[in-house]
CSV table of C-alpha atoms in Angstrom, one decimal:
chain,number,residue,atom,x,y,z
A,1,MET,CA,10.8,24.4,30.0
A,2,ASP,CA,7.2,23.7,29.1
A,3,GLU,CA,6.0,22.8,25.6
A,4,LEU,CA,4.3,26.2,25.1
A,5,THR,CA,7.6,28.1,25.7
A,6,LEU,CA,9.5,25.7,23.4
A,7,THR,CA,6.8,26.3,20.7
A,8,GLY,CA,7.2,30.1,21.2
A,9,ILE,CA,11.0,29.8,20.7
A,10,PHE,CA,10.4,27.7,17.6
A,11,LEU,CA,8.0,30.3,16.1
A,12,PHE,CA,10.3,33.2,17.0
A,13,THR,CA,13.2,31.5,15.2
A,14,LEU,CA,11.0,30.9,12.2
A,15,PHE,CA,9.9,34.5,11.8
A,16,PHE,CA,13.4,35.8,12.7
A,17,LEU,CA,15.2,33.8,10.1
A,18,LEU,CA,12.6,34.4,7.4
A,19,GLY,CA,12.7,38.2,8.1
A,20,SER,CA,16.5,38.3,8.3
A,21,GLY,CA,17.2,38.1,4.5
A,22,VAL,CA,18.7,34.6,4.7
A,23,TRP,CA,17.9,32.4,1.7
A,24,ILE,CA,14.5,30.8,2.2
A,25,GLY,CA,15.8,27.3,2.0
A,26,LEU,CA,18.6,27.9,4.5
A,27,ALA,CA,16.1,29.7,6.8
A,28,LEU,CA,13.8,26.6,6.7
A,29,LEU,CA,16.7,24.3,7.5
A,30,GLY,CA,17.8,26.5,10.4
A,31,VAL,CA,14.3,26.6,11.9
A,32,ALA,CA,14.0,22.8,11.5
A,33,PHE,CA,17.3,22.3,13.2
A,34,VAL,CA,16.1,24.3,16.2
A,35,GLY,CA,12.9,22.4,16.3
A,36,MET,CA,14.6,19.0,16.3
A,37,GLU,CA,17.0,20.1,19.1
A,38,LEU,CA,14.1,21.4,21.2
A,39,PHE,CA,11.5,18.7,20.7
A,40,THR,CA,13.3,15.4,20.2
A,41,SER,CA,16.3,13.4,21.3
A,42,ARG,CA,16.7,12.0,17.8
A,43,PRO,CA,20.2,12.8,16.3
A,44,THR,CA,19.5,16.0,14.2
A,45,GLY,CA,21.9,15.2,11.4
A,46,ASP,CA,20.5,11.7,10.8
A,47,ALA,CA,16.9,13.1,10.8
A,48,MET,CA,17.9,15.9,8.3
A,49,PHE,CA,19.5,13.5,5.8
A,50,THR,CA,16.6,11.1,6.0
A,51,ALA,CA,14.0,13.9,5.6
A,52,ILE,CA,15.8,15.6,2.7
A,53,TRP,CA,16.5,12.3,0.9
A,54,SER,CA,12.9,11.1,1.2
A,55,GLY,CA,11.6,14.5,0.1
A,56,SER,CA,13.9,14.7,-2.9
A,57,ALA,CA,14.0,11.1,-4.2
A,58,SER,CA,10.8,11.6,-6.1
A,59,TRP,CA,10.3,10.6,-9.8
A,60,THR,CA,7.6,13.2,-10.0
A,61,LEU,CA,10.0,16.0,-9.1
A,62,THR,CA,12.1,15.3,-12.2
A,63,ALA,CA,9.4,17.1,-14.2
A,64,LEU,CA,10.4,20.4,-12.4
A,65,PRO,CA,13.9,21.0,-14.0
A,66,LEU,CA,12.6,19.7,-17.4
A,67,PHE,CA,9.7,22.2,-17.5
A,68,ILE,CA,12.0,25.0,-16.3
A,69,TRP,CA,14.5,24.1,-19.0
A,70,MET,CA,11.8,24.1,-21.7
A,71,GLY,CA,10.8,27.6,-20.6
A,72,GLU,CA,14.4,28.8,-20.5
A,73,ILE,CA,15.0,27.5,-24.1
A,74,LEU,CA,11.9,29.3,-25.5
A,75,PHE,CA,12.8,32.4,-23.5
A,76,ARG,CA,16.0,32.7,-25.5
A,77,THR,CA,14.3,32.2,-28.9
A,78,ARG,CA,12.8,34.8,-31.2
A,79,LEU,CA,9.4,33.9,-29.8
A,80,SER,CA,8.8,37.3,-28.2
A,81,GLU,CA,9.4,39.1,-31.5
A,82,ASP,CA,7.2,36.6,-33.5
A,83,MET,CA,4.4,36.5,-31.0
A,84,PHE,CA,3.4,40.1,-31.5
A,85,LYS,CA,3.4,39.8,-35.3
A,86,GLY,CA,1.3,36.6,-35.0
A,87,LEU,CA,-1.2,37.9,-32.4
A,88,ALA,CA,-1.7,41.6,-33.3
A,89,PRO,CA,-3.8,41.0,-36.5
A,90,TRP,CA,-6.3,38.8,-34.6
A,91,MET,CA,-6.5,41.2,-31.5
A,92,ALA,CA,-6.9,44.5,-33.5
A,93,GLY,CA,-10.7,44.0,-34.0
A,94,LEU,CA,-11.5,43.4,-30.3
A,95,PRO,CA,-12.7,46.1,-28.0
A,96,GLY,CA,-9.4,47.3,-26.4
A,97,GLN,CA,-7.5,46.3,-29.6
A,98,LEU,CA,-3.9,45.4,-29.1
A,99,LEU,CA,-3.9,45.4,-25.3
A,100,HIS,CA,-5.3,41.9,-25.6
A,101,THR,CA,-1.9,40.8,-26.9
A,102,ASN,CA,-0.7,41.1,-23.3
A,103,VAL,CA,-3.3,38.6,-22.0
A,104,VAL,CA,-3.2,36.2,-25.0
A,105,GLY,CA,0.6,36.4,-25.2
A,106,CYS,CA,0.9,35.6,-21.5
A,107,THR,CA,-1.6,32.7,-21.9
A,108,VAL,CA,0.3,31.2,-24.8
A,109,PHE,CA,3.8,31.5,-23.1
A,110,ALA,CA,2.4,30.3,-19.8
A,111,ALA,CA,1.5,27.1,-21.5
A,112,VAL,CA,5.1,26.4,-22.3
A,113,SER,CA,6.9,28.1,-19.4
A,114,GLY,CA,5.4,27.5,-15.9
A,115,SER,CA,7.0,30.7,-14.5
A,116,SER,CA,5.3,34.0,-14.1
A,117,ALA,CA,8.6,35.9,-14.2
A,118,ALA,CA,9.7,34.3,-17.4
A,119,THR,CA,6.2,34.9,-18.9
A,120,LEU,CA,6.3,38.6,-17.9
A,121,THR,CA,9.8,39.1,-19.3
A,122,THR,CA,9.1,37.4,-22.6
A,123,VAL,CA,5.8,39.0,-23.3
A,124,GLY,CA,6.9,42.4,-21.9
A,125,LYS,CA,9.9,42.4,-24.3
A,126,MET,CA,7.5,42.2,-27.3
A,127,SER,CA,4.5,44.2,-26.1
A,128,ILE,CA,5.7,47.2,-24.1
A,129,PRO,CA,7.7,48.9,-26.9
A,130,GLU,CA,5.0,48.1,-29.5
A,131,LEU,CA,2.0,49.3,-27.4
A,132,ARG,CA,3.9,52.5,-26.3
A,133,ARG,CA,4.7,53.3,-29.9
A,134,ARG,CA,1.1,53.0,-30.9
A,135,GLY,CA,-0.1,55.3,-28.1
A,136,TYR,CA,-1.7,52.9,-25.5
A,137,PRO,CA,-1.7,54.4,-22.0
A,138,ASP,CA,1.1,53.1,-19.8
A,139,TYR,CA,-1.1,52.3,-16.8
A,140,MET,CA,-3.1,49.8,-19.0
A,141,THR,CA,-0.1,48.3,-20.7
A,142,LEU,CA,1.8,47.7,-17.5
A,143,GLY,CA,-1.2,46.7,-15.4
A,144,THR,CA,-2.6,44.1,-17.8
A,145,LEU,CA,0.8,42.7,-18.4
A,146,VAL,CA,1.7,42.3,-14.7
A,147,GLY,CA,-1.6,40.8,-13.9
A,148,ALA,CA,-1.8,38.4,-16.9
A,149,SER,CA,1.8,37.2,-16.4
A,150,THR,CA,0.6,35.4,-13.2
A,151,LEU,CA,-1.2,32.9,-15.5
A,152,GLY,CA,2.3,31.3,-15.7
A,153,LEU,CA,1.6,29.9,-12.3
A,154,MET,CA,-1.8,28.3,-13.2
A,155,ILE,CA,-1.8,27.2,-16.8
A,156,PRO,CA,0.1,23.9,-17.1
A,157,PRO,CA,3.0,23.3,-16.9
A,158,SER,CA,3.0,25.2,-13.5
A,159,LEU,CA,6.0,25.0,-11.2
A,160,THR,CA,3.8,25.9,-8.2
A,161,LEU,CA,1.4,23.1,-9.0
A,162,ILE,CA,4.3,20.6,-9.2
A,163,VAL,CA,5.6,21.7,-5.8
A,164,TYR,CA,2.1,21.6,-4.3
A,165,GLY,CA,1.5,18.1,-5.8
A,166,VAL,CA,4.8,16.7,-4.5
A,167,THR,CA,4.2,18.3,-1.0
A,168,ILE,CA,0.8,16.7,-0.6
A,169,ASN,CA,1.5,13.6,-2.7
A,170,GLU,CA,-1.1,14.4,-5.3
A,171,SER,CA,-1.0,13.5,-9.1
A,172,ILE,CA,0.9,16.2,-11.0
A,173,SER,CA,-0.9,15.3,-14.2
A,174,LYS,CA,-4.3,15.7,-12.6
A,175,LEU,CA,-3.3,19.1,-11.1
A,176,PHE,CA,-2.1,20.2,-14.5
A,177,MET,CA,-5.5,19.4,-16.0
A,178,ALA,CA,-7.3,21.0,-13.1
A,179,GLY,CA,-5.5,24.3,-14.0
A,180,VAL,CA,-6.6,24.5,-17.7
A,181,PHE,CA,-10.2,25.8,-17.5
A,182,PRO,CA,-9.6,28.1,-14.5
A,183,GLY,CA,-6.6,29.6,-16.3
A,184,LEU,CA,-8.7,30.2,-19.4
A,185,VAL,CA,-11.5,31.7,-17.4
A,186,LEU,CA,-9.1,34.1,-15.6
A,187,ALA,CA,-7.6,35.1,-19.0
A,188,GLY,CA,-11.2,35.8,-20.1
A,189,LEU,CA,-11.8,38.0,-17.1
A,190,PHE,CA,-8.6,40.0,-17.9
A,191,MET,CA,-9.8,40.4,-21.5
A,192,GLY,CA,-13.2,41.5,-20.3
A,193,TYR,CA,-11.6,44.2,-18.1
A,194,ILE,CA,-9.8,45.5,-21.2
A,195,ALA,CA,-13.0,45.5,-23.2
A,196,VAL,CA,-14.9,47.4,-20.5
A,197,TRP,CA,-12.1,50.0,-20.2
A,198,SER,CA,-12.2,50.6,-23.9
A,199,PHE,CA,-15.9,51.5,-23.7
A,200,VAL,CA,-15.5,53.6,-20.5
A,201,ARG,CA,-12.4,55.5,-21.6
A,202,ARG,CA,-12.9,55.7,-25.4
A,203,HIS,CA,-10.8,58.8,-25.7
A,204,GLU,CA,-7.7,56.8,-24.5
A,205,VAL,CA,-8.0,54.1,-27.1
A,206,PRO,CA,-5.6,54.7,-30.1
A,207,PRO,CA,-6.9,54.7,-33.7
A,208,LYS,CA,-7.7,51.3,-35.2
A,209,GLU,CA,-5.0,49.4,-37.0
A,210,ALA,CA,-5.2,48.9,-40.8
A,211,ARG,CA,-7.5,46.0,-41.6
A,212,MET,CA,-5.9,42.8,-42.9
A,213,SER,CA,-7.4,40.0,-45.0
A,214,PHE,CA,-7.9,36.6,-43.4
A,215,GLY,CA,-5.0,35.2,-45.6
A,216,GLN,CA,-2.6,37.9,-44.3
A,217,LYS,CA,-3.6,37.2,-40.7
A,218,LEU,CA,-2.9,33.5,-41.3
A,219,TYR,CA,0.5,34.3,-42.9
A,220,ASN,CA,1.5,36.5,-40.0
A,221,SER,CA,0.6,33.8,-37.6
A,222,ARG,CA,2.8,31.2,-39.2
A,223,PHE,CA,5.5,31.7,-36.4
A,224,LEU,CA,3.0,30.8,-33.7
A,225,ILE,CA,2.0,27.5,-35.2
A,226,PRO,CA,5.1,25.6,-33.8
A,227,VAL,CA,4.4,26.9,-30.3
A,228,ILE,CA,0.7,25.9,-30.5
A,229,LEU,CA,1.8,22.4,-31.6
A,230,LEU,CA,4.2,22.3,-28.7
A,231,ILE,CA,1.4,23.3,-26.2
A,232,GLY,CA,-0.8,20.6,-27.8
A,233,LEU,CA,2.0,18.0,-27.4
A,234,VAL,CA,2.7,18.8,-23.7
A,235,ILE,CA,-1.0,19.1,-22.5
A,236,GLY,CA,-2.4,16.5,-25.0
A,237,THR,CA,0.0,13.7,-24.0
A,238,ILE,CA,-1.0,14.2,-20.4
A,239,TYR,CA,-4.7,14.4,-20.9
A,240,THR,CA,-4.9,11.4,-23.2
A,241,GLY,CA,-2.8,9.3,-20.8
A,242,VAL,CA,0.0,8.8,-23.4
A,243,ALA,CA,2.5,10.2,-21.0
A,244,THR,CA,3.0,11.2,-17.3
A,245,ALA,CA,3.8,14.8,-16.4
A,246,THR,CA,7.5,13.9,-16.3
A,247,GLU,CA,7.5,12.2,-19.7
A,248,SER,CA,5.5,15.1,-21.3
A,249,ALA,CA,8.2,17.5,-19.9
A,250,ALA,CA,10.9,15.5,-21.7
A,251,PHE,CA,8.8,15.8,-24.9
A,252,GLY,CA,8.5,19.5,-24.2
A,253,VAL,CA,12.3,20.0,-24.0
A,254,ILE,CA,12.8,18.1,-27.2
A,255,GLY,CA,10.1,20.2,-28.9
A,256,ALA,CA,11.6,23.5,-27.5
A,257,LEU,CA,15.0,22.5,-28.8
A,258,THR,CA,13.6,21.6,-32.2
A,259,LEU,CA,11.7,24.9,-32.3
A,260,ALA,CA,14.8,26.9,-31.4
A,261,ALA,CA,16.8,25.1,-34.0
A,262,LEU,CA,14.2,25.8,-36.7
A,263,GLN,CA,14.2,29.5,-35.8
A,264,GLY,CA,18.0,29.6,-36.0
A,265,SER,CA,18.3,30.8,-32.4
A,266,LEU,CA,19.8,27.6,-31.0
A,267,THR,CA,23.5,28.4,-30.7
A,268,LYS,CA,26.1,26.9,-28.4
A,269,ASN,CA,25.8,30.0,-26.1
A,270,THR,CA,22.0,30.0,-25.9
A,271,PHE,CA,22.0,26.3,-25.2
A,272,ILE,CA,24.5,26.7,-22.3
A,273,GLU,CA,22.7,29.8,-21.0
A,274,SER,CA,19.4,28.0,-21.0
A,275,LEU,CA,20.9,25.0,-19.2
A,276,MET,CA,22.6,27.2,-16.6
A,277,GLY,CA,19.4,29.3,-16.1
A,278,ALA,CA,17.4,26.1,-15.6
A,279,THR,CA,20.0,24.7,-13.2
A,280,ARG,CA,20.0,27.9,-11.0
A,281,THR,CA,16.2,28.0,-10.8
A,282,SER,CA,16.0,24.2,-10.1
A,283,CYS,CA,18.7,24.4,-7.4
A,284,MET,CA,16.8,27.3,-5.7
A,285,ILE,CA,13.6,25.3,-5.6
A,286,ALA,CA,15.4,22.1,-4.5
A,287,LEU,CA,16.9,23.9,-1.6
A,288,ILE,CA,13.5,25.3,-0.5
A,289,LEU,CA,11.9,21.8,-0.9
A,290,ALA,CA,14.8,20.3,1.2
A,291,GLY,CA,14.3,22.8,3.9
A,292,ALA,CA,10.5,22.3,3.8
A,293,ALA,CA,10.9,18.5,4.1
A,294,PHE,CA,13.1,18.8,7.2
A,295,LEU,CA,10.8,21.5,8.7
A,296,ALA,CA,7.7,19.3,8.2
A,297,LEU,CA,9.4,16.6,10.2
A,298,ALA,CA,10.4,19.0,12.9
A,299,MET,CA,6.9,20.6,13.0
A,300,GLY,CA,5.5,17.1,13.4
A,301,PHE,CA,7.5,16.7,16.6
A,302,THR,CA,6.3,20.1,17.9
A,303,GLY,CA,2.7,19.0,17.4
A,304,LEU,CA,2.0,22.5,16.0
A,305,PRO,CA,0.2,21.4,12.8
A,306,ALA,CA,-2.1,19.0,14.7
A,307,THR,CA,-2.8,21.6,17.4
A,308,VAL,CA,-3.7,24.3,14.8
A,309,ALA,CA,-5.9,21.9,12.8
A,310,GLU,CA,-7.7,20.8,16.0
A,311,TYR,CA,-8.2,24.5,17.0
A,312,ILE,CA,-9.6,25.4,13.6
A,313,GLY,CA,-11.8,22.3,13.7
A,314,SER,CA,-13.1,23.3,17.1
A,315,LEU,CA,-14.3,26.6,15.6
A,316,GLU,CA,-16.6,24.5,13.4
A,317,LEU,CA,-16.1,26.8,10.4
A,318,SER,CA,-18.0,26.1,7.3
A,319,PRO,CA,-15.8,25.1,4.3
A,320,LEU,CA,-16.7,28.5,2.7
A,321,THR,CA,-15.6,30.5,5.8
A,322,LEU,CA,-12.4,28.4,6.0
A,323,ILE,CA,-11.6,29.2,2.3
A,324,PHE,CA,-12.2,32.9,2.9
A,325,ALA,CA,-9.9,32.9,6.0
A,326,LEU,CA,-7.2,31.0,4.0
A,327,MET,CA,-7.5,33.4,1.1
A,328,CYS,CA,-6.8,36.4,3.5
A,329,PHE,CA,-4.0,34.3,5.2
A,330,TYR,CA,-2.2,33.5,1.9
A,331,ILE,CA,-2.5,37.1,0.6
A,332,ILE,CA,-0.7,38.3,3.8
A,333,VAL,CA,1.9,35.5,3.7
A,334,GLY,CA,2.5,36.2,0.0
A,335,MET,CA,3.3,39.8,0.7
A,336,PHE,CA,6.6,38.6,2.2
A,337,LEU,CA,7.3,35.2,0.6
A,338,ASP,CA,7.4,34.0,-3.0
A,339,GLY,CA,4.7,31.5,-4.1
A,340,ILE,CA,6.6,28.3,-3.9
A,341,SER,CA,7.9,29.2,-0.4
A,342,SER,CA,4.4,30.1,0.7
A,343,VAL,CA,3.1,26.7,-0.3
A,344,VAL,CA,5.9,24.5,1.2
A,345,LEU,CA,6.0,26.5,4.4
A,346,THR,CA,2.3,26.4,5.2
A,347,MET,CA,1.2,23.0,3.8
A,348,ALA,CA,2.1,21.0,6.9
A,349,VAL,CA,-0.4,23.1,8.9
A,350,VAL,CA,-3.0,23.7,6.2
A,351,GLU,CA,-3.3,20.2,4.7
A,352,PRO,CA,-4.8,18.5,7.8
A,353,MET,CA,-7.4,21.4,8.0
A,354,ILE,CA,-8.4,20.9,4.4
A,355,ARG,CA,-8.7,17.2,4.6
A,356,GLN,CA,-10.8,17.5,7.8
A,357,ALA,CA,-13.1,20.0,6.1
A,358,GLY,CA,-13.6,17.6,3.2
A,359,ILE,CA,-12.3,20.0,0.6
A,360,ASP,CA,-11.1,18.4,-2.7
A,361,LEU,CA,-7.3,18.6,-2.8
A,362,LEU,CA,-7.2,19.1,-6.6
A,363,TRP,CA,-9.6,22.0,-6.3
A,364,PHE,CA,-7.6,23.4,-3.4
A,365,GLY,CA,-4.4,23.3,-5.5
A,366,ILE,CA,-6.0,25.7,-8.0
A,367,PHE,CA,-7.3,27.9,-5.2
A,368,ILE,CA,-3.8,28.1,-3.8
A,369,VAL,CA,-2.4,29.1,-7.2
A,370,VAL,CA,-5.0,31.9,-7.6
A,371,VAL,CA,-4.2,33.4,-4.2
A,372,VAL,CA,-0.4,33.0,-4.7
A,373,GLU,CA,-1.0,34.8,-8.1
A,374,MET,CA,-2.5,37.7,-6.1
A,375,ALA,CA,0.6,37.8,-3.9
A,376,GLN,CA,2.8,38.1,-7.0
A,377,ILE,CA,1.4,41.6,-7.6
A,378,THR,CA,1.0,43.0,-4.1
A,379,PRO,CA,3.7,45.1,-2.4
A,380,PRO,CA,6.0,45.0,-0.6
A,381,ILE,CA,7.5,41.7,-2.0
A,382,GLY,CA,5.3,41.2,-5.1
A,383,PHE,CA,7.9,39.4,-7.3
A,384,ASN,CA,6.3,40.5,-10.6
A,385,LEU,CA,6.3,44.1,-9.5
A,386,PHE,CA,10.1,43.9,-9.1
A,387,VAL,CA,10.5,42.3,-12.5
A,388,MET,CA,8.4,45.0,-14.1
A,389,GLN,CA,10.3,47.7,-12.3
A,390,GLY,CA,13.5,46.3,-13.7
A,391,MET,CA,12.1,46.4,-17.2
A,392,THR,CA,10.5,49.9,-17.1
A,393,LYS,CA,12.2,51.8,-14.2
A,394,LYS,CA,8.8,52.8,-12.9
A,395,PRO,CA,8.2,53.1,-9.1
A,396,ILE,CA,6.8,50.0,-7.4
A,397,GLY,CA,3.8,51.9,-6.1
A,398,TYR,CA,2.8,53.0,-9.5
A,399,ILE,CA,3.1,49.5,-11.0
A,400,ALA,CA,1.1,48.0,-8.0
A,401,LYS,CA,-1.6,50.6,-8.6
A,402,THR,CA,-1.9,49.7,-12.3
A,403,ALA,CA,-2.2,46.0,-11.3
A,404,PHE,CA,-4.8,46.5,-8.6
A,405,PRO,CA,-7.8,45.9,-10.9
A,406,MET,CA,-6.2,42.6,-11.9
A,407,PHE,CA,-5.9,41.7,-8.2
A,408,LEU,CA,-9.7,42.4,-7.8
A,409,LEU,CA,-10.4,40.1,-10.8
A,410,MET,CA,-8.4,37.3,-9.1
A,411,VAL,CA,-10.7,37.7,-6.0
A,412,VAL,CA,-13.6,37.4,-8.4
A,413,MET,CA,-11.9,34.2,-9.7
A,414,VAL,CA,-11.9,32.7,-6.2
A,415,GLY,CA,-15.6,33.3,-6.0
A,416,ILE,CA,-16.2,31.7,-9.4
A,417,LEU,CA,-14.1,28.6,-8.3
A,418,VAL,CA,-16.3,28.4,-5.1
A,419,MET,CA,-19.5,28.6,-7.1
A,420,PHE,CA,-18.3,26.3,-9.9
A,421,PRO,CA,-15.8,23.8,-8.5
A,422,GLU,CA,-16.3,21.7,-11.7
A,423,LEU,CA,-14.1,24.2,-13.5
A,424,ALA,CA,-11.1,22.6,-11.6
A,425,THR,CA,-12.4,19.0,-11.3
A,426,TYR,CA,-14.0,18.2,-14.6
A,427,LEU,CA,-10.8,17.5,-16.7
A,428,PRO,CA,-9.0,15.5,-14.0
A,429,GLU,CA,-12.1,13.4,-13.4
A,430,ASN,CA,-12.4,12.7,-17.2
A,431,MET,CA,-8.7,12.3,-18.3
A,432,LYS,CA,-7.4,8.9,-19.2
A,433,GLN,CA,-5.0,7.3,-16.8
A,434,THR,CA,-1.3,6.9,-17.9
A,435,PRO,CA,-0.5,3.2,-18.6
A,436,GLY,CA,1.7,1.7,-16.0
């Protein structure tokens, strides 16, 4: 059997298992097993254990369960109730009024969560009932919330950036810093959309809220101060070089536990629930990473990544054309896979192409996150659409339609990143290095 036929069998197995509904991690392990049997005489079991161990025995990866746990702890506090009280007085005077609480609330929670689903659920619990009660149109409430919740993937600590960094052996701390400005710019685009809507559809904007004095606004915001301090602790320790990403994750967990205790929401049950929730999510991601590590080894034996990279190189595409092609590719892949699976499955093929084109890997990490964010809100497998459907019982098609303007704004964000790459590279280039 020639190599082309073997490669065809390998790819058929890959798409068959991914489309069969098997867990992503198990599907990747299965495909890798077939690849090892077809393309090498090396004992498959020995190769699998070696690949999985070398992929998992990473100090950097310990940041992943810690950041997940931090988000799980805060998810179970009264943060969602307090957030609306704290944000609403400041948002009421902006064009679009309280709809901005969706975007700002998601931005705040994203900075202590790292998960778009957790961000959507937490902010949705607080904003959907309040905005409906005040008469804001459902399509704007749901659309802005679904779109803005994707900020959980970009604003540090981002689980997707951790996985990307481990996959390509890049500094997690630098990737986190690279996500700060693009995340804030994207949040600004979302808020700009709300402002434009409020001028174009004035008749749909509810009456203004009663004015509050500056002192009252500050008093209502008192619940947000601990969260802002926690964000400053996590991001500040990384930027100033005081701590690595893993160490700042440990600070974040301690801060989240302290905040929950001060709120009175840290009980034995919530502690165990947060620990089990973090364990389930961490195990899911660990299985995907284990499958990806073994698959990368198997794909190396097939020669597929090098062949694809050579073919793309022979086309002599400009970096801009390559980025556009990869954006379309990841949007399509993201329609069927979650963000983390999209990254680990494709990076063995994509990384050589990016290096060959001379594209900055830190910048590319932020690009990847933006296009993965788009995939979170595109049917048929847009994960955030399913989360929102579970919360509101609205049809997937309706929710996807409300989120479409946010999708377009993410496309605009890719253009901004291409025109102003310094947005992603400035902070990493100017941050202090962690001692030792």
